[in-house]
CSV table of C-alpha atoms in Angstrom, one decimal:
chain,number,residue,atom,x,y,z
A,1,ASP,CA,-131.3,167.1,42.8
A,2,ARG,CA,-128.3,167.6,40.7
A,3,ILE,CA,-125.4,165.2,41.0
A,4,GLU,CA,-122.1,165.9,39.4
A,5,ILE,CA,-119.3,163.4,39.0
A,6,VAL,CA,-115.8,164.2,37.9
A,7,LEU,CA,-113.9,161.2,36.5
A,8,PRO,CA,-110.1,161.4,36.6
A,9,GLU,CA,-108.1,160.7,33.4
A,10,ALA,CA,-107.3,157.0,32.9
A,11,GLU,CA,-103.8,156.2,33.9
A,12,ASP,CA,-101.5,153.6,32.4
A,13,PRO,CA,-101.2,150.7,34.9
A,14,THR,CA,-97.8,149.8,33.7
A,15,PRO,CA,-95.1,150.6,36.3
A,16,THR,CA,-92.2,152.8,35.2
A,17,GLY,CA,-88.6,152.5,36.1
A,18,GLU,CA,-87.3,154.4,39.2
A,19,VAL,CA,-83.7,154.7,40.3
A,20,ILE,CA,-83.8,153.0,43.7
A,21,PRO,CA,-80.7,151.5,45.2
A,22,LEU,CA,-80.6,147.7,45.1
A,23,ASP,CA,-78.3,145.3,46.9
A,24,VAL,CA,-77.7,142.7,44.1
A,25,LEU,CA,-76.2,139.4,45.3
A,26,TYR,CA,-76.2,137.7,41.9
A,27,GLU,CA,-77.4,138.4,38.4
A,28,ASP,CA,-77.3,136.6,35.0
A,29,GLN,CA,-79.4,136.4,31.8
A,30,ASP,CA,-82.2,134.5,33.6
A,31,LEU,CA,-82.6,135.9,37.1
A,32,ILE,CA,-81.5,138.4,39.7
A,33,VAL,CA,-81.0,137.7,43.4
A,34,LEU,CA,-81.1,140.7,45.8
A,35,ASN,CA,-81.2,141.5,49.4
A,36,LYS,CA,-84.4,143.6,49.9
A,37,GLN,CA,-84.1,146.4,52.3
A,38,PRO,CA,-86.8,146.9,54.9
A,39,GLY,CA,-89.5,149.5,54.1
A,40,LEU,CA,-89.5,148.6,50.4
A,41,VAL,CA,-92.9,147.4,49.0
A,42,VAL,CA,-92.4,144.6,46.4
A,43,HIS,CA,-94.9,145.6,43.8
A,44,PRO,CA,-97.4,148.4,43.1
A,45,GLY,CA,-100.7,148.3,44.8
A,46,ALA,CA,-103.2,150.4,46.8
A,47,GLY,CA,-101.3,153.2,48.5
A,48,ASN,CA,-98.0,152.2,46.9
A,49,TRP,CA,-98.2,152.9,43.2
A,50,THR,CA,-94.6,154.0,43.0
A,51,GLY,CA,-91.3,153.6,44.8
A,52,THR,CA,-91.6,149.8,44.8
A,53,LEU,CA,-89.1,147.0,44.1
A,54,VAL,CA,-90.8,146.5,40.8
A,55,ASN,CA,-90.1,150.1,39.8
A,56,ALA,CA,-86.4,149.7,40.8
A,57,LEU,CA,-86.1,146.4,38.9
A,58,ILE,CA,-87.6,148.0,35.7
A,59,ALA,CA,-84.9,150.7,35.9
A,60,HIS,CA,-82.2,148.1,36.6
A,61,CYS,CA,-83.2,145.4,34.1
A,62,GLY,CA,-85.1,147.3,31.5
A,63,ASP,CA,-87.7,145.2,29.7
A,64,SER,CA,-86.0,141.9,30.4
A,65,LEU,CA,-88.3,140.9,33.3
A,66,SER,CA,-90.7,138.0,33.0
A,67,GLY,CA,-94.2,138.9,32.1
A,68,ILE,CA,-96.0,136.1,33.8
A,69,GLY,CA,-96.8,138.1,36.9
A,70,GLY,CA,-98.7,140.7,34.9
A,71,VAL,CA,-97.9,144.3,34.3
A,72,LYS,CA,-97.8,145.2,38.0
A,73,ARG,CA,-95.7,142.2,39.0
A,74,PRO,CA,-93.1,141.6,36.3
A,75,GLY,CA,-90.6,138.9,37.3
A,76,ILE,CA,-92.0,138.6,40.8
A,77,VAL,CA,-91.9,134.9,41.8
A,78,HIS,CA,-92.4,135.3,45.6
A,79,ARG,CA,-92.8,138.3,48.0
A,80,LEU,CA,-91.6,139.6,51.3
A,81,ASP,CA,-93.7,142.0,53.4
A,82,LYS,CA,-92.8,145.7,53.1
A,83,ASP,CA,-91.0,145.7,56.5
A,84,THR,CA,-89.4,142.3,56.1
A,85,SER,CA,-85.8,142.3,54.8
A,86,GLY,CA,-83.8,139.6,53.0
A,87,VAL,CA,-83.1,137.5,50.0
A,88,MET,CA,-85.4,137.4,47.0
A,89,VAL,CA,-85.1,136.0,43.5
A,90,VAL,CA,-86.7,137.6,40.5
A,91,ALA,CA,-87.2,136.0,37.0
A,92,LYS,CA,-86.0,137.7,33.8
A,93,ASN,CA,-87.9,135.4,31.4
A,94,ASP,CA,-91.0,133.2,31.4
A,95,MET,CA,-89.0,129.9,31.4
A,96,THR,CA,-87.2,130.9,34.6
A,97,HIS,CA,-90.4,132.2,36.2
A,98,ARG,CA,-92.2,128.9,35.6
A,99,HIS,CA,-89.3,126.8,36.9
A,100,LEU,CA,-88.8,128.9,40.0
A,101,ALA,CA,-92.6,129.1,40.7
A,102,ASP,CA,-92.7,125.3,40.7
A,103,GLN,CA,-89.9,125.1,43.2
A,104,PHE,CA,-91.6,127.6,45.5
A,105,ALA,CA,-94.9,125.8,45.2
A,106,ASP,CA,-93.1,122.6,46.3
A,107,HIS,CA,-91.6,124.3,49.3
A,108,GLY,CA,-88.6,122.0,49.3
A,109,ARG,CA,-90.6,118.8,49.9
A,110,THR,CA,-89.1,117.1,46.8
A,111,GLY,CA,-86.7,119.6,45.5
A,112,PRO,CA,-83.7,121.7,46.7
A,113,LEU,CA,-85.6,124.8,47.7
A,114,GLU,CA,-84.7,126.2,51.1
A,115,ARG,CA,-86.0,129.4,52.7
A,116,ALA,CA,-85.1,130.4,56.2
A,117,TYR,CA,-85.8,133.5,58.3
A,118,GLN,CA,-84.3,135.0,61.4
A,119,ALA,CA,-86.7,136.6,63.9
A,120,ILE,CA,-86.3,138.2,67.3
A,121,VAL,CA,-89.4,137.4,69.4
A,122,TRP,CA,-90.7,138.3,72.8
A,123,GLY,CA,-90.1,135.7,75.5
A,124,ARG,CA,-88.8,132.2,75.2
A,125,PRO,CA,-90.7,129.4,73.4
A,126,GLN,CA,-91.3,126.4,75.6
A,127,THR,CA,-89.2,124.1,73.4
A,128,LEU,CA,-86.0,124.9,71.6
A,129,ALA,CA,-87.4,123.4,68.3
A,130,ASN,CA,-90.9,122.7,67.3
A,131,THR,CA,-93.5,122.9,64.5
A,132,ILE,CA,-96.5,125.2,64.4
A,133,ASP,CA,-99.3,123.5,62.4
A,134,ALA,CA,-102.2,126.0,62.5
A,135,PRO,CA,-104.5,127.0,59.5
A,136,LEU,CA,-104.6,130.6,58.5
A,137,GLY,CA,-107.4,132.8,57.1
A,138,ARG,CA,-108.5,136.4,57.0
A,139,SER,CA,-108.9,138.1,60.3
A,140,ARG,CA,-111.8,140.4,61.2
A,141,ASP,CA,-109.5,143.1,60.0
A,142,ARG,CA,-109.3,142.0,56.3
A,143,VAL,CA,-105.7,143.2,55.8
A,144,LYS,CA,-104.6,140.9,58.6
A,145,ARG,CA,-104.5,137.1,59.0
A,146,ALA,CA,-105.4,134.9,62.0
A,147,VAL,CA,-105.3,131.3,63.0
A,148,ARG,CA,-108.7,129.8,62.1
A,149,THR,CA,-110.2,126.4,63.0
A,150,ASP,CA,-113.4,126.7,60.8
A,151,ASN,CA,-113.8,125.5,57.3
A,152,GLY,CA,-114.1,128.9,55.6
A,153,ASP,CA,-113.3,129.3,51.9
A,154,ASP,CA,-110.3,131.4,52.7
A,155,VAL,CA,-108.7,129.1,55.4
A,156,ARG,CA,-105.5,127.5,54.2
A,157,HIS,CA,-103.2,124.8,55.7
A,158,ALA,CA,-100.1,126.5,57.2
A,159,VAL,CA,-97.0,124.9,58.8
A,160,THR,CA,-93.9,126.7,60.3
A,161,HIS,CA,-90.8,125.0,61.8
A,162,TYR,CA,-88.8,127.0,64.3
A,163,THR,CA,-85.6,126.6,66.2
A,164,VAL,CA,-84.4,128.8,69.1
A,165,HIS,CA,-80.8,129.9,68.5
A,166,ALA,CA,-80.3,132.4,71.4
A,167,ARG,CA,-82.1,133.6,74.5
A,168,TYR,CA,-81.7,137.1,76.0
A,169,GLY,CA,-82.1,138.2,79.6
A,170,GLU,CA,-82.6,134.7,80.8
A,171,SER,CA,-83.6,134.4,84.5
A,172,SER,CA,-83.4,131.6,87.1
A,173,ASP,CA,-87.0,130.5,86.4
A,174,ALA,CA,-86.0,129.7,82.7
A,175,ASN,CA,-87.9,132.8,81.4
A,176,SER,CA,-86.3,135.1,78.8
A,177,LEU,CA,-87.0,138.6,77.7
A,178,ALA,CA,-86.5,137.7,74.1
A,179,SER,CA,-85.1,135.0,71.8
A,180,LEU,CA,-83.5,134.7,68.4
A,181,VAL,CA,-85.5,132.2,66.4
A,182,GLU,CA,-84.9,130.6,63.0
A,183,CYS,CA,-88.1,129.9,61.0
A,184,ARG,CA,-88.5,127.6,58.0
A,185,LEU,CA,-91.7,127.5,56.0
A,186,GLU,CA,-93.5,124.3,54.9
A,187,THR,CA,-96.2,126.5,53.4
A,188,GLY,CA,-96.1,130.1,52.2
A,189,ARG,CA,-99.1,132.0,53.6
A,190,THR,CA,-99.4,135.8,54.0
A,191,HIS,CA,-97.9,136.9,57.3
A,192,GLN,CA,-97.4,133.2,58.2
A,193,ILE,CA,-94.4,133.5,60.5
A,194,ARG,CA,-95.7,136.7,62.2
A,195,VAL,CA,-99.2,135.1,62.9
A,196,HIS,CA,-97.8,131.7,64.0
A,197,MET,CA,-95.2,133.1,66.4
A,198,ALA,CA,-97.9,135.4,67.9
A,199,HIS,CA,-100.2,132.4,68.1
A,200,ILE,CA,-97.8,130.5,70.5
A,201,GLY,CA,-97.4,133.7,72.6
A,202,HIS,CA,-94.1,135.0,71.2
A,203,PRO,CA,-94.8,137.7,68.6
A,204,LEU,CA,-92.0,139.4,66.7
A,205,ILE,CA,-90.6,142.5,68.3
A,206,GLY,CA,-91.7,145.6,66.5
A,207,ASP,CA,-94.8,143.9,65.0
A,208,LYS,CA,-97.5,146.5,65.3
A,209,ASP,CA,-100.2,144.2,63.7
A,210,TYR,CA,-99.7,141.0,65.7
A,211,GLY,CA,-97.6,142.0,68.7
A,212,ALA,CA,-99.1,145.3,69.9
A,213,ALA,CA,-100.3,143.7,73.2
A,214,PHE,CA,-96.7,143.1,74.2
A,215,LYS,CA,-95.6,146.7,74.1
A,216,THR,CA,-95.7,146.9,77.9
A,217,LYS,CA,-92.9,144.3,78.0
A,218,VAL,CA,-90.6,147.2,77.1
A,219,ASN,CA,-91.1,148.5,80.6
A,220,LYS,CA,-89.2,145.4,81.9
A,221,LEU,CA,-86.1,146.3,79.9
A,222,PRO,CA,-83.1,148.4,81.0
A,223,ASP,CA,-83.4,152.0,79.8
A,224,ASP,CA,-80.8,151.7,77.1
A,225,VAL,CA,-82.3,148.5,75.7
A,226,ALA,CA,-85.8,150.0,75.9
A,227,ALA,CA,-84.6,152.9,73.8
A,228,VAL,CA,-83.4,150.6,71.0
A,229,VAL,CA,-86.7,148.6,71.0
A,230,ASN,CA,-88.8,151.8,71.0
A,231,ARG,CA,-87.2,153.1,67.9
A,232,PHE,CA,-87.3,149.8,66.1
A,233,TYR,CA,-90.1,150.6,63.7
A,234,ARG,CA,-90.8,147.2,62.0
A,235,GLN,CA,-91.2,143.5,62.7
A,236,ALA,CA,-87.9,141.9,63.5
A,237,LEU,CA,-87.9,139.5,60.6
A,238,HIS,CA,-85.2,138.8,58.0
A,239,ALA,CA,-85.1,136.3,55.2
A,240,TYR,CA,-81.5,135.3,55.6
A,241,LEU,CA,-81.3,132.1,53.4
A,242,LEU,CA,-82.5,131.1,50.0
A,243,VAL,CA,-81.4,128.0,48.1
A,244,PHE,CA,-82.8,126.9,44.7
A,245,GLU,CA,-82.0,125.2,41.5
A,246,HIS,CA,-81.0,127.4,38.6
A,247,PRO,CA,-83.6,126.8,35.9
A,248,ARG,CA,-81.1,126.7,33.0
A,249,SER,CA,-77.9,125.2,34.4
A,250,GLY,CA,-79.4,123.0,37.1
A,251,GLU,CA,-76.8,124.3,39.5
A,252,ILE,CA,-77.9,124.5,43.2
A,253,LEU,CA,-77.4,128.2,44.2
A,254,ARG,CA,-77.2,129.3,47.8
A,255,PHE,CA,-77.5,132.8,49.0
A,256,GLU,CA,-77.3,134.2,52.5
A,257,ALA,CA,-77.7,137.8,53.7
A,258,PRO,CA,-76.5,138.9,57.2
A,259,LEU,CA,-78.9,140.7,59.6
A,260,PRO,CA,-79.4,144.3,58.5
A,261,ALA,CA,-78.1,147.1,60.7
A,262,ASP,CA,-81.3,147.7,62.6
A,263,MET,CA,-81.7,144.1,63.6
A,264,THR,CA,-78.0,143.8,64.5
A,265,GLU,CA,-78.5,146.8,66.8
A,266,LEU,CA,-81.6,145.2,68.3
A,267,GLN,CA,-79.8,141.9,68.8
A,268,ALA,CA,-76.7,143.6,70.4
A,269,ALA,CA,-79.0,145.5,72.8
A,270,PHE,CA,-80.6,142.3,74.0
A,271,GLU,CA,-77.2,140.5,74.3
A,272,SER,CA,-76.1,143.3,76.6
A,273,ILE,CA,-78.7,142.2,79.2
A,274,LYS,CA,-77.0,140.1,81.9
A,275,PRO,CA,-78.8,136.9,82.9
A,276,ASN,CA,-80.7,137.2,86.1
A,277,MET,CA,-79.7,134.2,88.2
Protein backbone atom coordinates (compact mmCIF):
# COMPACT_ATOMS: atom_id res chain seq x y z
CA ASP A 1 0.00 0.00 0.00
CA ARG A 2 1.06 3.55 -0.60
CA ILE A 3 -0.26 6.31 1.65
CA GLU A 4 0.19 9.94 0.77
CA ILE A 5 -0.51 12.79 3.18
CA VAL A 6 -0.60 16.43 2.18
CA LEU A 7 -0.08 18.78 5.14
CA PRO A 8 -1.34 22.36 4.76
CA GLU A 9 0.96 25.24 5.47
CA ALA A 10 0.94 26.33 9.11
CA GLU A 11 -1.20 29.39 9.70
CA ASP A 12 -0.64 32.14 12.22
CA PRO A 13 -3.24 31.65 15.01
CA THR A 14 -3.27 35.35 15.82
CA PRO A 15 -6.56 36.95 14.69
CA THR A 16 -6.34 39.98 12.44
CA GLY A 17 -8.43 43.11 12.48
CA GLU A 18 -11.59 43.25 10.39
CA VAL A 19 -13.81 46.27 9.90
CA ILE A 20 -17.11 45.09 11.41
CA PRO A 21 -19.64 47.63 12.75
CA LEU A 22 -19.72 47.89 16.55
CA ASP A 23 -22.36 49.52 18.74
CA VAL A 24 -20.07 51.10 21.33
CA LEU A 25 -21.83 52.26 24.51
CA TYR A 26 -18.72 53.48 26.37
CA GLU A 27 -14.96 53.49 25.91
CA ASP A 28 -11.93 54.76 27.82
CA GLN A 29 -8.25 53.84 28.23
CA ASP A 30 -9.09 50.70 30.23
CA LEU A 31 -12.17 49.12 28.70
CA ILE A 32 -14.84 49.20 26.04
CA VAL A 33 -18.54 48.43 26.55
CA LEU A 34 -20.60 47.45 23.53
CA ASN A 35 -24.01 46.16 22.53
CA LYS A 36 -23.27 42.94 20.63
CA GLN A 37 -25.50 42.27 17.67
CA PRO A 38 -27.06 38.82 17.22
CA GLY A 39 -25.23 36.51 14.83
CA LEU A 40 -21.77 37.69 15.87
CA VAL A 41 -19.42 35.06 17.35
CA VAL A 42 -17.34 36.45 20.23
CA HIS A 43 -13.94 34.90 19.44
CA PRO A 44 -12.36 32.71 16.75
CA GLY A 45 -12.88 28.96 17.00
CA ALA A 46 -13.80 25.90 14.99
CA GLY A 47 -15.91 26.98 12.03
CA ASN A 48 -15.57 30.69 12.85
CA TRP A 49 -11.94 31.71 12.38
CA THR A 50 -12.82 35.15 11.02
CA GLY A 51 -15.67 37.64 11.23
CA THR A 52 -15.81 37.55 15.04
CA LEU A 53 -16.12 40.22 17.70
CA VAL A 54 -12.41 39.79 18.44
CA ASN A 55 -11.56 40.59 14.80
CA ALA A 56 -13.74 43.70 15.03
CA LEU A 57 -12.15 44.77 18.33
CA ILE A 58 -8.61 44.40 16.96
CA ALA A 59 -9.53 46.71 14.09
CA HIS A 60 -11.19 49.16 16.48
CA CYS A 61 -8.69 49.11 19.37
CA GLY A 62 -5.43 48.13 17.68
CA ASP A 63 -3.01 46.33 19.99
CA SER A 64 -4.44 47.83 23.19
CA LEU A 65 -6.52 44.77 24.19
CA SER A 66 -5.58 42.72 27.24
CA GLY A 67 -3.50 39.63 26.49
CA ILE A 68 -4.69 37.51 29.39
CA GLY A 69 -7.27 35.70 27.28
CA GLY A 70 -4.61 34.45 24.86
CA VAL A 71 -4.07 35.28 21.22
CA LYS A 72 -7.55 34.13 20.19
CA ARG A 73 -9.42 35.87 23.01
CA PRO A 74 -7.66 39.19 23.65
CA GLY A 75 -9.61 41.32 26.12
CA ILE A 76 -12.51 38.87 26.41
CA VAL A 77 -13.68 38.77 30.03
CA HIS A 78 -17.07 37.10 29.44
CA ARG A 79 -19.02 35.79 26.47
CA LEU A 80 -22.46 35.79 24.93
CA ASP A 81 -23.66 33.04 22.59
CA LYS A 82 -23.44 33.83 18.88
CA ASP A 83 -27.19 34.41 18.60
CA THR A 84 -27.60 36.21 21.94
CA SER A 85 -27.48 39.99 21.75
CA GLY A 86 -26.65 42.56 24.40
CA VAL A 87 -24.17 44.33 26.63
CA MET A 88 -20.56 43.13 26.94
CA VAL A 89 -17.43 44.65 28.47
CA VAL A 90 -13.95 44.07 27.04
CA ALA A 91 -10.64 44.80 28.82
CA LYS A 92 -7.90 46.88 27.22
CA ASN A 93 -5.16 45.99 29.70
CA ASP A 94 -4.26 43.18 32.09
CA MET A 95 -5.08 45.14 35.26
CA THR A 96 -8.60 45.78 34.00
CA HIS A 97 -8.99 42.18 32.85
CA ARG A 98 -8.07 40.73 36.26
CA HIS A 99 -10.32 43.15 38.13
CA LEU A 100 -13.31 42.50 35.86
CA ALA A 101 -12.71 38.74 35.88
CA ASP A 102 -12.84 38.76 39.69
CA GLN A 103 -16.16 40.62 39.59
CA PHE A 104 -17.66 38.17 37.11
CA ALA A 105 -16.41 35.20 39.13
CA ASP A 106 -18.14 36.65 42.21
CA HIS A 107 -21.45 37.02 40.27
CA GLY A 108 -22.48 39.98 42.43
CA ARG A 109 -22.55 37.98 45.68
CA THR A 110 -20.30 40.47 47.47
CA GLY A 111 -19.67 43.11 44.82
CA PRO A 112 -21.66 45.44 42.58
CA LEU A 113 -21.81 43.24 39.47
CA GLU A 114 -25.27 42.84 37.95
CA ARG A 115 -26.16 40.95 34.77
CA ALA A 116 -29.76 40.69 33.61
CA TYR A 117 -31.29 39.22 30.48
CA GLN A 118 -34.65 39.52 28.76
CA ALA A 119 -36.09 36.40 27.19
CA ILE A 120 -39.33 35.59 25.39
CA VAL A 121 -40.35 32.04 26.27
CA TRP A 122 -43.12 29.65 25.34
CA GLY A 123 -46.01 29.43 27.78
CA ARG A 124 -46.34 30.84 31.27
CA PRO A 125 -44.13 29.78 34.19
CA GLN A 126 -46.25 28.61 37.14
CA THR A 127 -44.92 31.33 39.44
CA LEU A 128 -44.21 34.96 38.55
CA ALA A 129 -40.78 34.80 40.22
CA ASN A 130 -38.71 31.78 41.11
CA THR A 131 -35.23 30.27 41.23
CA ILE A 132 -34.02 27.37 39.10
CA ASP A 133 -31.31 25.44 40.96
CA ALA A 134 -30.27 22.59 38.66
CA PRO A 135 -26.70 21.44 37.92
CA LEU A 136 -25.53 21.47 34.31
CA GLY A 137 -23.15 19.26 32.39
CA ARG A 138 -22.52 18.03 28.86
CA SER A 139 -25.42 16.54 26.99
CA ARG A 140 -25.16 13.42 24.82
CA ASP A 141 -24.61 15.93 22.05
CA ARG A 142 -21.30 17.32 23.33
CA VAL A 143 -21.89 20.83 21.96
CA LYS A 144 -25.04 21.10 24.08
CA ARG A 145 -25.67 21.19 27.83
CA ALA A 146 -28.26 19.41 29.96
CA VAL A 147 -29.50 19.30 33.53
CA ARG A 148 -27.56 16.49 35.22
CA THR A 149 -28.09 14.87 38.62
CA ASP A 150 -25.04 12.60 38.57
CA ASN A 151 -21.58 13.37 39.96
CA GLY A 152 -19.77 13.54 36.64
CA ASP A 153 -16.54 15.51 36.40
CA ASP A 154 -18.17 18.01 34.04
CA VAL A 155 -21.26 18.69 36.19
CA ARG A 156 -21.37 22.20 37.65
CA HIS A 157 -23.67 23.99 40.11
CA ALA A 158 -26.02 26.35 38.24
CA VAL A 159 -28.62 28.82 39.57
CA THR A 160 -30.89 31.14 37.58
CA HIS A 161 -33.39 33.61 39.08
CA TYR A 162 -36.30 34.63 36.84
CA THR A 163 -39.19 37.09 36.98
CA VAL A 164 -42.17 37.14 34.59
CA HIS A 165 -42.79 40.69 33.33
CA ALA A 166 -45.53 40.09 30.75
CA ARG A 167 -47.83 37.34 29.53
CA TYR A 168 -49.14 37.14 25.97
CA GLY A 169 -52.31 35.50 24.70
CA GLU A 170 -53.54 34.73 28.21
CA SER A 171 -56.67 32.58 28.44
CA SER A 172 -59.32 32.08 31.09
CA ASP A 173 -57.58 28.95 32.39
CA ALA A 174 -54.48 31.06 33.25
CA ASN A 175 -52.41 29.67 30.38
CA SER A 176 -50.41 31.93 28.10
CA LEU A 177 -48.96 31.43 24.66
CA ALA A 178 -45.74 33.19 25.62
CA SER A 179 -44.14 35.31 28.34
CA LEU A 180 -41.49 38.00 28.68
CA VAL A 181 -39.07 36.91 31.40
CA GLU A 182 -36.14 38.61 33.10
CA CYS A 183 -33.32 36.24 34.09
CA ARG A 184 -30.45 36.93 36.47
CA LEU A 185 -27.52 34.57 36.85
CA GLU A 186 -26.08 33.43 40.17
CA THR A 187 -23.65 31.26 38.22
CA GLY A 188 -22.40 31.59 34.67
CA ARG A 189 -22.55 28.27 32.84
CA THR A 190 -22.64 27.66 29.10
CA HIS A 191 -26.20 28.00 27.75
CA GLN A 192 -27.45 28.30 31.35
CA ILE A 193 -30.60 30.36 30.77
CA ARG A 194 -31.55 28.39 27.66
CA VAL A 195 -31.19 25.01 29.38
CA HIS A 196 -32.82 26.09 32.65
CA MET A 197 -35.90 27.61 31.00
CA ALA A 198 -36.32 24.52 28.83
CA HIS A 199 -35.92 22.37 31.94
CA ILE A 200 -39.00 23.96 33.56
CA GLY A 201 -41.00 23.56 30.34
CA HIS A 202 -40.63 27.08 28.94
CA PRO A 203 -37.85 27.14 26.32
CA LEU A 204 -36.87 30.33 24.58
CA ILE A 205 -38.73 31.05 21.36
CA GLY A 206 -36.46 30.41 18.39
CA ASP A 207 -34.07 28.14 20.32
CA LYS A 208 -33.32 25.35 17.86
CA ASP A 209 -31.14 23.44 20.33
CA TYR A 210 -33.37 23.36 23.40
CA GLY A 211 -36.83 24.30 22.14
CA ALA A 212 -37.26 22.33 18.93
CA ALA A 213 -40.01 20.18 20.48
CA PHE A 214 -42.17 23.31 20.88
CA LYS A 215 -42.26 24.22 17.16
CA THR A 216 -45.81 22.87 16.89
CA LYS A 217 -46.98 25.63 19.24
CA VAL A 218 -46.69 27.98 16.27
CA ASN A 219 -49.83 26.29 14.90
CA LYS A 220 -51.84 27.77 17.78
CA LEU A 221 -50.88 31.33 16.85
CA PRO A 222 -52.78 33.73 14.56
CA ASP A 223 -51.34 33.65 11.05
CA ASP A 224 -49.67 37.06 11.25
CA VAL A 225 -48.00 36.21 14.58
CA ALA A 226 -46.96 32.77 13.33
CA ALA A 227 -45.25 34.43 10.37
CA VAL A 228 -43.13 36.58 12.70
CA VAL A 229 -42.20 33.59 14.88
CA ASN A 230 -41.30 31.44 11.88
CA ARG A 231 -38.83 33.99 10.55
CA PHE A 232 -37.27 34.61 13.98
CA TYR A 233 -34.02 32.71 13.42
CA ARG A 234 -32.38 32.74 16.89
CA GLN A 235 -33.09 32.23 20.57
CA ALA A 236 -35.05 35.19 21.96
CA LEU A 237 -32.43 36.22 24.50
CA HIS A 238 -30.94 39.68 25.10
CA ALA A 239 -28.43 40.74 27.77
CA TYR A 240 -30.01 44.09 28.50
CA LEU A 241 -28.24 45.12 31.74
CA LEU A 242 -24.63 45.15 32.93
CA VAL A 243 -23.42 46.87 36.10
CA PHE A 244 -19.82 46.71 37.35
CA GLU A 245 -17.15 48.65 39.20
CA HIS A 246 -14.62 50.46 37.04
CA PRO A 247 -11.24 48.86 37.86
CA ARG A 248 -9.33 52.15 37.92
CA SER A 249 -11.75 54.79 39.21
CA GLY A 250 -13.92 52.59 41.44
CA GLU A 251 -17.02 54.19 39.90
CA ILE A 252 -20.09 51.97 39.56
CA LEU A 253 -21.00 51.92 35.85
CA ARG A 254 -24.44 50.89 34.61
CA PHE A 255 -25.28 50.09 31.00
CA GLU A 256 -28.61 49.12 29.45
CA ALA A 257 -29.37 48.14 25.87
CA PRO A 258 -32.95 48.10 24.56
CA LEU A 259 -34.35 45.03 22.86
CA PRO A 260 -32.98 44.73 19.31
CA ALA A 261 -35.31 45.18 16.37
CA ASP A 262 -36.01 41.48 15.82
CA MET A 263 -37.04 40.87 19.44
CA THR A 264 -39.08 44.09 19.46
CA GLU A 265 -40.99 42.80 16.42
CA LEU A 266 -41.49 39.43 18.14
CA GLN A 267 -42.75 41.10 21.32
CA ALA A 268 -45.13 43.36 19.38
CA ALA A 269 -46.53 40.36 17.52
CA PHE A 270 -47.36 38.56 20.77
CA GLU A 271 -48.76 41.75 22.32
CA SER A 272 -51.23 41.96 19.42
CA ILE A 273 -52.90 38.70 20.52
CA LYS A 274 -56.05 39.52 22.44
CA PRO A 275 -56.64 37.60 25.72
CA ASN A 276 -59.02 34.68 25.36
CA MET A 277 -61.49 35.08 28.22
